[in-house]
């Protein structure tokens, strides 16, 4: 796409949209939102970038290697957090009884491992959206 | 003709389902059957037990964390399945070369 | 008069049923495969609306502790949690069926169900 208006508007919008997505992920346990919603927002900005600037530039921002790492890394973070609870309290994914810091109700640092899990889910959803999109548009050129 | 019969059938089905909805206990209150003991427990104890003020996040990540792990695995499986269907294989290259 | 009141009381459920039937009609009557996938998506939306309507409490507030005035009742948080699972499953089956449609188009040069059935039966007769 070679339209200067779309390119400039996209350049301006993407940082704000990504900031908003990160905000929604990190505030998932004290306000509406969470990993799925925030991850979908960040994934949509990456899809917008690929649509406007083309597949080659999009590949530089989010390569196949990076997609592999984040795709399995999101689940690994989840499983490792669950295993920590298993070691300390005897049950998979045990939160406060597993010794995770409790924090103050309503603050950003509260809820034990819930913010960490939300970050893991956000990474997973973001990379799933962008890698599914890349797989579908790569095939079109074959 | 086929479309007209199908549309009539769908309208009849819609009326049957609306009548079924009128028979359902759909009162939007805490007496509804979906608002059972489990939900009462989550609403009363959830904030103390998970220490997350958003009850949905507490249920999603703490009480039903294993379910969320399953959701992530569904996403992972979908990426793997789409990749295995769409990635060009050795067979595709042979077919393309022959053409 | 009574029937109109009952329709207005249950408008969420009726909307959910209407969405489900619109999706079902598209899946049954259209022969374009992409339109069928869209129909499955619309059916999924109907099911989500049905679930969310189950959790409704009139006068209820969002289930966040400390953000609401004292003494207010929360809406049912459990259907919202289940819907997240449903959305993930619908996204997965949509993308998987789209990838299958791409493969079908590469092999047969059509995405119409009827033409596809003829082509496949011709293939079978040749062998």
Tab-separated table of C-alpha atoms in Angstrom:
chain	number	residue	atom	x	y	z
A	1	UNK	CA	0.000	0.000	0.000
A	2	UNK	CA	1.583	3.278	-1.104
A	3	UNK	CA	-0.613	5.930	0.457
A	4	UNK	CA	1.218	8.581	2.471
A	5	UNK	CA	-1.840	9.418	4.599
A	6	UNK	CA	-2.319	5.823	5.726
A	7	UNK	CA	1.397	5.374	6.387
A	8	UNK	CA	1.697	8.484	8.560
A	9	UNK	CA	-1.512	7.819	10.482
A	10	UNK	CA	-0.376	4.252	11.137
A	11	UNK	CA	2.996	5.472	12.413
A	12	UNK	CA	1.222	7.802	14.834
A	13	UNK	CA	-1.444	5.357	16.022
A	14	UNK	CA	0.603	2.188	16.609
A	15	UNK	CA	2.598	3.308	19.720
A	16	UNK	CA	-0.545	4.532	21.480
A	17	UNK	CA	-2.486	1.376	20.646
A	18	UNK	CA	0.341	-0.843	21.870
A	19	UNK	CA	0.641	1.209	25.064
A	20	UNK	CA	-3.093	0.762	25.593
A	21	UNK	CA	-2.769	-2.985	25.093
A	22	UNK	CA	0.061	-3.234	27.632
A	23	UNK	CA	-2.003	-1.156	30.067
A	24	UNK	CA	-4.955	-3.530	29.685
A	25	UNK	CA	-2.748	-6.594	30.220
A	26	UNK	CA	-1.038	-5.197	33.330
A	27	UNK	CA	-4.320	-3.967	34.867
A	28	UNK	CA	-6.160	-7.199	34.080
A	29	UNK	CA	-6.608	-8.207	37.718
A	30	UNK	CA	-7.951	-4.893	39.027
A	31	UNK	CA	-10.041	-3.595	36.099
A	32	UNK	CA	-11.917	-4.989	33.098
A	33	UNK	CA	-9.608	-6.544	30.545
A	34	UNK	CA	-6.872	-9.093	30.897
A	35	UNK	CA	-4.475	-11.101	28.817
A	36	UNK	CA	-6.873	-12.050	26.041
A	37	UNK	CA	-8.190	-8.540	25.357
A	38	UNK	CA	-4.805	-6.820	25.613
A	39	UNK	CA	-3.086	-9.472	23.525
A	40	UNK	CA	-5.727	-9.072	20.830
A	41	UNK	CA	-5.110	-5.287	20.759
A	42	UNK	CA	-1.325	-5.641	20.422
A	43	UNK	CA	-1.724	-8.379	17.800
A	44	UNK	CA	-4.047	-6.122	15.825
A	45	UNK	CA	-1.449	-3.318	15.765
A	46	UNK	CA	1.151	-5.750	14.400
A	47	UNK	CA	-1.320	-6.923	11.729
A	48	UNK	CA	-1.979	-3.259	10.829
A	49	UNK	CA	1.770	-2.663	10.463
A	50	UNK	CA	2.128	-5.690	8.170
A	51	UNK	CA	-0.873	-4.616	6.084
A	52	UNK	CA	0.378	-1.055	5.596
A	53	UNK	CA	4.141	-1.502	5.207
A	54	UNK	CA	4.201	-4.895	3.503
A	55	UNK	CA	5.290	-8.377	4.484
A	56	UNK	CA	9.053	-7.711	4.235
A	57	UNK	CA	9.071	-4.899	6.788
A	58	UNK	CA	6.624	-6.800	8.953
A	59	UNK	CA	9.001	-9.769	8.951
A	60	UNK	CA	11.719	-7.533	10.411
A	61	UNK	CA	9.438	-6.491	13.284
A	62	UNK	CA	8.114	-9.972	14.049
A	63	UNK	CA	10.162	-12.733	12.473
A	64	UNK	CA	9.403	-16.426	12.286
A	65	UNK	CA	12.035	-17.159	14.936
A	66	UNK	CA	10.451	-14.648	17.335
A	67	UNK	CA	7.043	-16.172	16.723
A	68	UNK	CA	8.427	-19.615	17.608
A	69	UNK	CA	9.971	-18.323	20.843
A	70	UNK	CA	6.944	-16.331	22.046
A	71	UNK	CA	4.509	-19.040	20.943
A	72	UNK	CA	6.051	-21.650	23.200
A	73	UNK	CA	7.327	-19.124	25.756
A	74	UNK	CA	3.820	-18.048	26.783
A	75	UNK	CA	2.827	-21.613	27.638
A	76	UNK	CA	6.208	-22.336	29.283
A	77	UNK	CA	5.796	-19.297	31.581
A	78	UNK	CA	2.361	-20.622	32.543
A	79	UNK	CA	3.628	-24.141	33.246
A	80	UNK	CA	6.686	-22.946	35.180
A	81	UNK	CA	4.521	-20.754	37.432
A	82	UNK	CA	2.246	-23.744	37.971
A	83	UNK	CA	5.219	-25.962	38.809
A	84	UNK	CA	6.458	-23.464	41.432
A	85	UNK	CA	3.076	-23.747	43.127
A	86	UNK	CA	3.329	-27.537	42.842
A	87	UNK	CA	6.689	-27.584	44.644
A	88	UNK	CA	5.783	-25.178	47.432
A	89	UNK	CA	2.154	-26.178	48.130
A	90	UNK	CA	1.676	-29.580	46.548
A	91	UNK	CA	-0.949	-28.624	43.949
A	92	UNK	CA	-0.539	-27.359	40.380
A	93	UNK	CA	-1.149	-23.583	40.083
A	94	UNK	CA	-1.671	-22.930	43.806
A	95	UNK	CA	-1.583	-19.185	44.242
A	96	UNK	CA	-1.518	-17.609	47.693
A	97	UNK	CA	-1.066	-20.927	49.511
A	98	UNK	CA	1.975	-21.486	47.279
A	99	UNK	CA	3.793	-18.519	48.800
A	100	UNK	CA	3.321	-15.931	46.057
A	101	UNK	CA	3.355	-12.373	47.486
A	102	UNK	CA	-0.142	-11.292	48.401
A	103	UNK	CA	0.031	-7.525	48.020
A	104	UNK	CA	-2.667	-4.974	48.802
A	105	UNK	CA	-6.161	-5.585	47.381
A	106	UNK	CA	-6.775	-3.171	44.513
A	107	UNK	CA	-3.124	-2.230	43.950
A	108	UNK	CA	-1.195	-3.153	40.796
A	109	UNK	CA	1.031	-5.576	42.720
A	110	UNK	CA	-1.603	-7.893	44.134
A	111	UNK	CA	-3.164	-11.242	43.508
A	112	UNK	CA	-0.076	-13.447	43.683
A	113	UNK	CA	0.806	-14.852	40.262
A	114	UNK	CA	-2.262	-13.522	38.413
A	115	UNK	CA	-0.405	-10.558	36.770
A	116	UNK	CA	2.402	-12.891	35.660
A	117	UNK	CA	-0.083	-15.320	34.140
A	118	UNK	CA	-1.824	-12.414	32.397
A	119	UNK	CA	1.507	-11.372	30.832
A	120	UNK	CA	2.024	-14.964	29.654
A	121	UNK	CA	-1.473	-15.097	28.127
A	122	UNK	CA	-0.914	-11.697	26.478
A	123	UNK	CA	2.340	-12.841	24.841
A	124	UNK	CA	0.631	-16.021	23.669
A	125	UNK	CA	-2.420	-14.314	22.158
A	126	UNK	CA	-0.306	-11.610	20.459
A	127	UNK	CA	2.016	-14.093	18.815
A	128	UNK	CA	-0.864	-16.398	17.843
A	129	UNK	CA	-2.725	-13.596	16.049
A	130	UNK	CA	0.290	-12.326	14.138
A	131	UNK	CA	1.631	-15.766	13.224
A	132	UNK	CA	-1.756	-17.018	11.980
A	133	UNK	CA	-2.064	-13.860	9.860
A	134	UNK	CA	1.461	-14.312	8.499
A	135	UNK	CA	0.811	-17.958	7.642
A	136	UNK	CA	-2.366	-17.049	5.745
A	137	UNK	CA	-0.838	-14.179	3.707
A	138	UNK	CA	2.409	-16.025	2.986
A	139	UNK	CA	0.427	-18.793	1.336
A	140	UNK	CA	-1.277	-16.393	-1.045
A	141	UNK	CA	1.951	-15.729	-2.967
A	142	UNK	CA	2.749	-19.409	-3.604
B	1	UNK	CA	-38.748	-22.606	-4.470
B	2	UNK	CA	-36.206	-24.466	-2.365
B	3	UNK	CA	-35.244	-21.209	-0.633
B	4	UNK	CA	-38.866	-20.349	0.156
B	5	UNK	CA	-39.459	-23.732	1.836
B	6	UNK	CA	-36.227	-23.405	3.791
B	7	UNK	CA	-37.108	-19.882	4.938
B	8	UNK	CA	-40.538	-21.044	6.129
B	9	UNK	CA	-38.889	-23.909	8.016
B	10	UNK	CA	-36.452	-21.519	9.698
B	11	UNK	CA	-39.270	-19.169	10.720
B	12	UNK	CA	-41.169	-22.114	12.253
B	13	UNK	CA	-37.984	-23.169	14.075
B	14	UNK	CA	-37.556	-19.596	15.360
B	15	UNK	CA	-41.116	-19.556	16.721
B	16	UNK	CA	-40.591	-22.943	18.434
B	17	UNK	CA	-37.378	-21.720	20.067
B	18	UNK	CA	-39.002	-18.459	21.225
B	19	UNK	CA	-41.818	-20.473	22.829
B	20	UNK	CA	-39.143	-22.619	24.518
B	21	UNK	CA	-37.469	-19.447	25.825
B	22	UNK	CA	-40.794	-18.298	27.333
B	23	UNK	CA	-40.851	-21.573	29.302
B	24	UNK	CA	-37.303	-21.078	30.597
B	25	UNK	CA	-36.569	-19.605	34.059
B	26	UNK	CA	-34.981	-16.464	32.644
B	27	UNK	CA	-35.526	-13.973	35.463
B	28	UNK	CA	-32.492	-11.641	35.515
B	29	UNK	CA	-31.980	-11.768	39.271
B	30	UNK	CA	-29.896	-13.601	41.875
B	31	UNK	CA	-32.662	-16.239	42.070
B	32	UNK	CA	-31.861	-17.483	38.553
B	33	UNK	CA	-30.677	-21.119	38.398
B	34	UNK	CA	-27.316	-20.048	36.945
B	35	UNK	CA	-26.631	-17.962	40.080
B	36	UNK	CA	-26.000	-21.038	42.218
B	37	UNK	CA	-23.858	-21.858	45.268
B	38	UNK	CA	-20.604	-21.856	43.280
B	39	UNK	CA	-21.190	-18.288	42.103
B	40	UNK	CA	-22.156	-17.226	45.638
B	41	UNK	CA	-18.883	-18.702	46.905
B	42	UNK	CA	-16.855	-16.932	44.204
B	43	UNK	CA	-18.533	-13.595	44.890
B	44	UNK	CA	-18.138	-13.819	48.689
B	45	UNK	CA	-14.723	-15.451	49.082
B	46	UNK	CA	-13.044	-14.775	45.716
B	47	UNK	CA	-11.499	-11.440	46.624
B	48	UNK	CA	-10.052	-12.799	49.889
B	49	UNK	CA	-8.741	-16.055	48.466
B	50	UNK	CA	-7.114	-14.720	45.279
B	51	UNK	CA	-6.535	-11.086	46.368
B	52	UNK	CA	-7.433	-9.852	42.888
B	53	UNK	CA	-10.190	-7.248	42.909
B	54	UNK	CA	-11.427	-8.248	39.424
B	55	UNK	CA	-13.346	-11.423	40.219
B	56	UNK	CA	-13.286	-12.580	36.581
B	57	UNK	CA	-9.480	-12.467	36.519
B	58	UNK	CA	-9.388	-14.298	39.836
B	59	UNK	CA	-11.630	-17.083	38.556
B	60	UNK	CA	-9.872	-17.211	35.183
B	61	UNK	CA	-6.319	-17.420	36.458
B	62	UNK	CA	-6.630	-18.916	39.926
B	63	UNK	CA	-9.694	-21.120	40.447
B	64	UNK	CA	-9.814	-22.232	36.812
B	65	UNK	CA	-6.142	-21.803	35.930
B	66	UNK	CA	-5.934	-25.287	34.470
B	67	UNK	CA	-8.790	-24.395	32.102
B	68	UNK	CA	-6.856	-21.321	30.946
B	69	UNK	CA	-3.784	-23.477	30.326
B	70	UNK	CA	-6.027	-25.623	28.124
B	71	UNK	CA	-7.153	-22.500	26.226
B	72	UNK	CA	-3.529	-21.584	25.564
B	73	UNK	CA	-2.870	-25.092	24.315
B	74	UNK	CA	-5.881	-24.798	21.973
B	75	UNK	CA	-4.343	-21.633	20.486
B	76	UNK	CA	-0.956	-23.342	20.160
B	77	UNK	CA	-2.559	-26.355	18.479
B	78	UNK	CA	-4.400	-24.121	16.008
B	79	UNK	CA	-1.122	-22.439	14.991
B	80	UNK	CA	0.579	-25.829	14.580
B	81	UNK	CA	-2.350	-27.243	12.579
B	82	UNK	CA	-2.593	-24.231	10.248
B	83	UNK	CA	1.162	-24.332	9.738
B	84	UNK	CA	1.104	-28.011	8.903
B	85	UNK	CA	-1.705	-27.478	6.385
B	86	UNK	CA	-0.311	-24.348	4.713
B	87	UNK	CA	3.473	-24.735	4.731
B	88	UNK	CA	4.594	-25.776	1.260
B	89	UNK	CA	5.880	-29.347	1.321
B	90	UNK	CA	8.197	-31.410	-0.833
B	91	UNK	CA	5.159	-32.809	-2.681
B	92	UNK	CA	3.976	-29.286	-3.609
B	93	UNK	CA	7.387	-28.396	-5.039
B	94	UNK	CA	7.437	-31.575	-7.167
B	95	UNK	CA	3.947	-30.796	-8.521
B	96	UNK	CA	5.004	-27.210	-9.308
B	97	UNK	CA	8.183	-28.355	-11.062
B	98	UNK	CA	6.255	-30.851	-13.198
B	99	UNK	CA	3.930	-28.094	-14.341
C	1	UNK	CA	-50.203	-6.976	25.896
C	2	UNK	CA	-48.821	-9.794	27.974
C	3	UNK	CA	-46.907	-11.306	25.046
C	4	UNK	CA	-45.160	-7.983	24.262
C	5	UNK	CA	-44.015	-7.670	27.874
C	6	UNK	CA	-42.595	-11.187	27.789
C	7	UNK	CA	-40.777	-10.495	24.522
C	8	UNK	CA	-39.231	-7.344	26.019
C	9	UNK	CA	-38.204	-9.269	29.151
C	10	UNK	CA	-36.458	-11.967	27.118
C	11	UNK	CA	-35.108	-9.786	24.295
C	12	UNK	CA	-31.514	-10.968	24.911
C	13	UNK	CA	-32.422	-14.615	24.504
C	14	UNK	CA	-34.556	-13.947	21.411
C	15	UNK	CA	-31.662	-12.038	19.844
C	16	UNK	CA	-29.348	-14.952	20.594
C	17	UNK	CA	-31.748	-17.430	18.975
C	18	UNK	CA	-32.158	-15.142	15.941
C	19	UNK	CA	-28.383	-14.866	15.483
C	20	UNK	CA	-27.995	-18.638	15.793
C	21	UNK	CA	-30.691	-19.285	13.189
C	22	UNK	CA	-29.266	-16.688	10.763
C	23	UNK	CA	-25.919	-18.461	11.007
C	24	UNK	CA	-27.541	-21.878	10.566
C	25	UNK	CA	-29.411	-20.657	7.478
C	26	UNK	CA	-26.159	-19.417	5.920
C	27	UNK	CA	-24.417	-22.727	6.658
C	28	UNK	CA	-27.262	-24.786	5.196
C	29	UNK	CA	-28.291	-22.741	2.152
C	30	UNK	CA	-25.145	-21.119	0.772
C	31	UNK	CA	-22.700	-23.154	-1.287
C	32	UNK	CA	-19.745	-20.727	-0.999
C	33	UNK	CA	-17.305	-22.142	1.546
C	34	UNK	CA	-16.162	-18.732	2.860
C	35	UNK	CA	-19.778	-17.761	3.488
C	36	UNK	CA	-20.261	-21.009	5.385
C	37	UNK	CA	-17.333	-20.169	7.662
C	38	UNK	CA	-18.902	-16.755	8.267
C	39	UNK	CA	-22.138	-18.559	9.158
C	40	UNK	CA	-20.346	-20.695	11.738
C	41	UNK	CA	-18.927	-17.473	13.229
C	42	UNK	CA	-22.384	-15.906	13.452
C	43	UNK	CA	-23.720	-19.076	15.127
C	44	UNK	CA	-20.875	-18.802	17.651
C	45	UNK	CA	-21.817	-15.184	18.372
C	46	UNK	CA	-25.379	-16.290	19.074
C	47	UNK	CA	-24.166	-18.853	21.595
C	48	UNK	CA	-21.962	-16.247	23.314
C	49	UNK	CA	-24.893	-13.832	23.582
C	50	UNK	CA	-27.013	-16.613	25.096
C	51	UNK	CA	-24.354	-17.335	27.723
C	52	UNK	CA	-23.859	-13.683	28.639
C	53	UNK	CA	-27.639	-13.224	28.894
C	54	UNK	CA	-27.775	-16.095	31.405
C	55	UNK	CA	-25.379	-14.172	33.665
C	56	UNK	CA	-27.424	-10.959	33.625
C	57	UNK	CA	-28.784	-9.559	36.905
C	58	UNK	CA	-31.059	-6.522	36.612
C	59	UNK	CA	-29.491	-3.658	38.528
C	60	UNK	CA	-26.281	-5.652	38.922
C	61	UNK	CA	-22.815	-4.109	38.691
C	62	UNK	CA	-19.507	-5.231	37.190
C	63	UNK	CA	-17.877	-7.885	39.449
C	64	UNK	CA	-14.922	-5.788	40.640
C	65	UNK	CA	-14.513	-5.529	44.414
C	66	UNK	CA	-14.043	-1.992	45.672
C	67	UNK	CA	-15.140	-0.185	42.513
C	68	UNK	CA	-18.849	-0.116	43.347
C	69	UNK	CA	-21.021	1.424	46.061
C	70	UNK	CA	-21.746	-0.701	49.150
C	71	UNK	CA	-24.594	-3.191	48.994
C	72	UNK	CA	-24.805	-3.550	45.197
C	73	UNK	CA	-25.177	-7.038	43.725
C	74	UNK	CA	-22.648	-8.391	41.245
C	75	UNK	CA	-23.642	-9.919	37.921
C	76	UNK	CA	-22.787	-13.586	37.482
C	77	UNK	CA	-19.019	-13.718	36.727
C	78	UNK	CA	-18.897	-17.370	35.675
C	79	UNK	CA	-20.451	-17.160	32.137
C	80	UNK	CA	-17.977	-14.384	31.235
C	81	UNK	CA	-15.115	-16.711	32.112
C	82	UNK	CA	-16.547	-19.549	30.041
C	83	UNK	CA	-17.083	-17.273	27.047
C	84	UNK	CA	-13.334	-16.605	26.839
C	85	UNK	CA	-12.812	-20.316	26.197
C	86	UNK	CA	-15.558	-20.241	23.568
C	87	UNK	CA	-14.013	-17.271	21.745
C	88	UNK	CA	-10.648	-19.037	21.600
C	89	UNK	CA	-12.217	-22.186	20.152
C	90	UNK	CA	-14.182	-20.225	17.510
C	91	UNK	CA	-11.027	-18.350	16.422
C	92	UNK	CA	-9.142	-21.636	16.132
C	93	UNK	CA	-11.748	-23.437	14.030
C	94	UNK	CA	-12.184	-20.349	11.815
C	95	UNK	CA	-8.496	-20.139	10.987
C	96	UNK	CA	-8.167	-23.880	10.475
C	97	UNK	CA	-11.129	-24.023	8.095
C	98	UNK	CA	-9.821	-20.956	6.206
C	99	UNK	CA	-6.498	-22.722	5.706
C	100	UNK	CA	-8.327	-25.797	4.390
C	101	UNK	CA	-10.252	-23.532	1.968
C	102	UNK	CA	-6.959	-22.089	0.691
C	103	UNK	CA	-5.690	-25.617	0.018
C	104	UNK	CA	-8.962	-26.575	-1.719
C	105	UNK	CA	-8.729	-23.488	-3.926
C	106	UNK	CA	-5.153	-24.331	-4.913
C	107	UNK	CA	-6.114	-27.870	-5.922
C	108	UNK	CA	-9.520	-27.331	-7.602
C	109	UNK	CA	-9.612	-23.570	-8.461
C	110	UNK	CA	-13.061	-23.172	-6.924
C	111	UNK	CA	-14.576	-22.613	-3.485
C	112	UNK	CA	-18.141	-23.436	-4.491
C	113	UNK	CA	-19.528	-26.547	-2.860
C	114	UNK	CA	-21.560	-27.742	-5.888
C	115	UNK	CA	-18.762	-27.298	-8.435
C	116	UNK	CA	-16.425	-28.985	-5.961
C	117	UNK	CA	-18.716	-32.027	-5.677
C	118	UNK	CA	-18.852	-32.343	-9.493
C	119	UNK	CA	-15.060	-32.043	-9.807
C	120	UNK	CA	-14.481	-34.656	-7.120
C	121	UNK	CA	-16.951	-37.105	-8.704
C	122	UNK	CA	-15.235	-36.595	-12.091
C	123	UNK	CA	-11.897	-37.357	-10.419
C	124	UNK	CA	-13.318	-40.517	-8.927
C	125	UNK	CA	-14.727	-41.683	-12.271
C	126	UNK	CA	-11.383	-41.214	-14.004
C	127	UNK	CA	-9.484	-43.460	-11.618
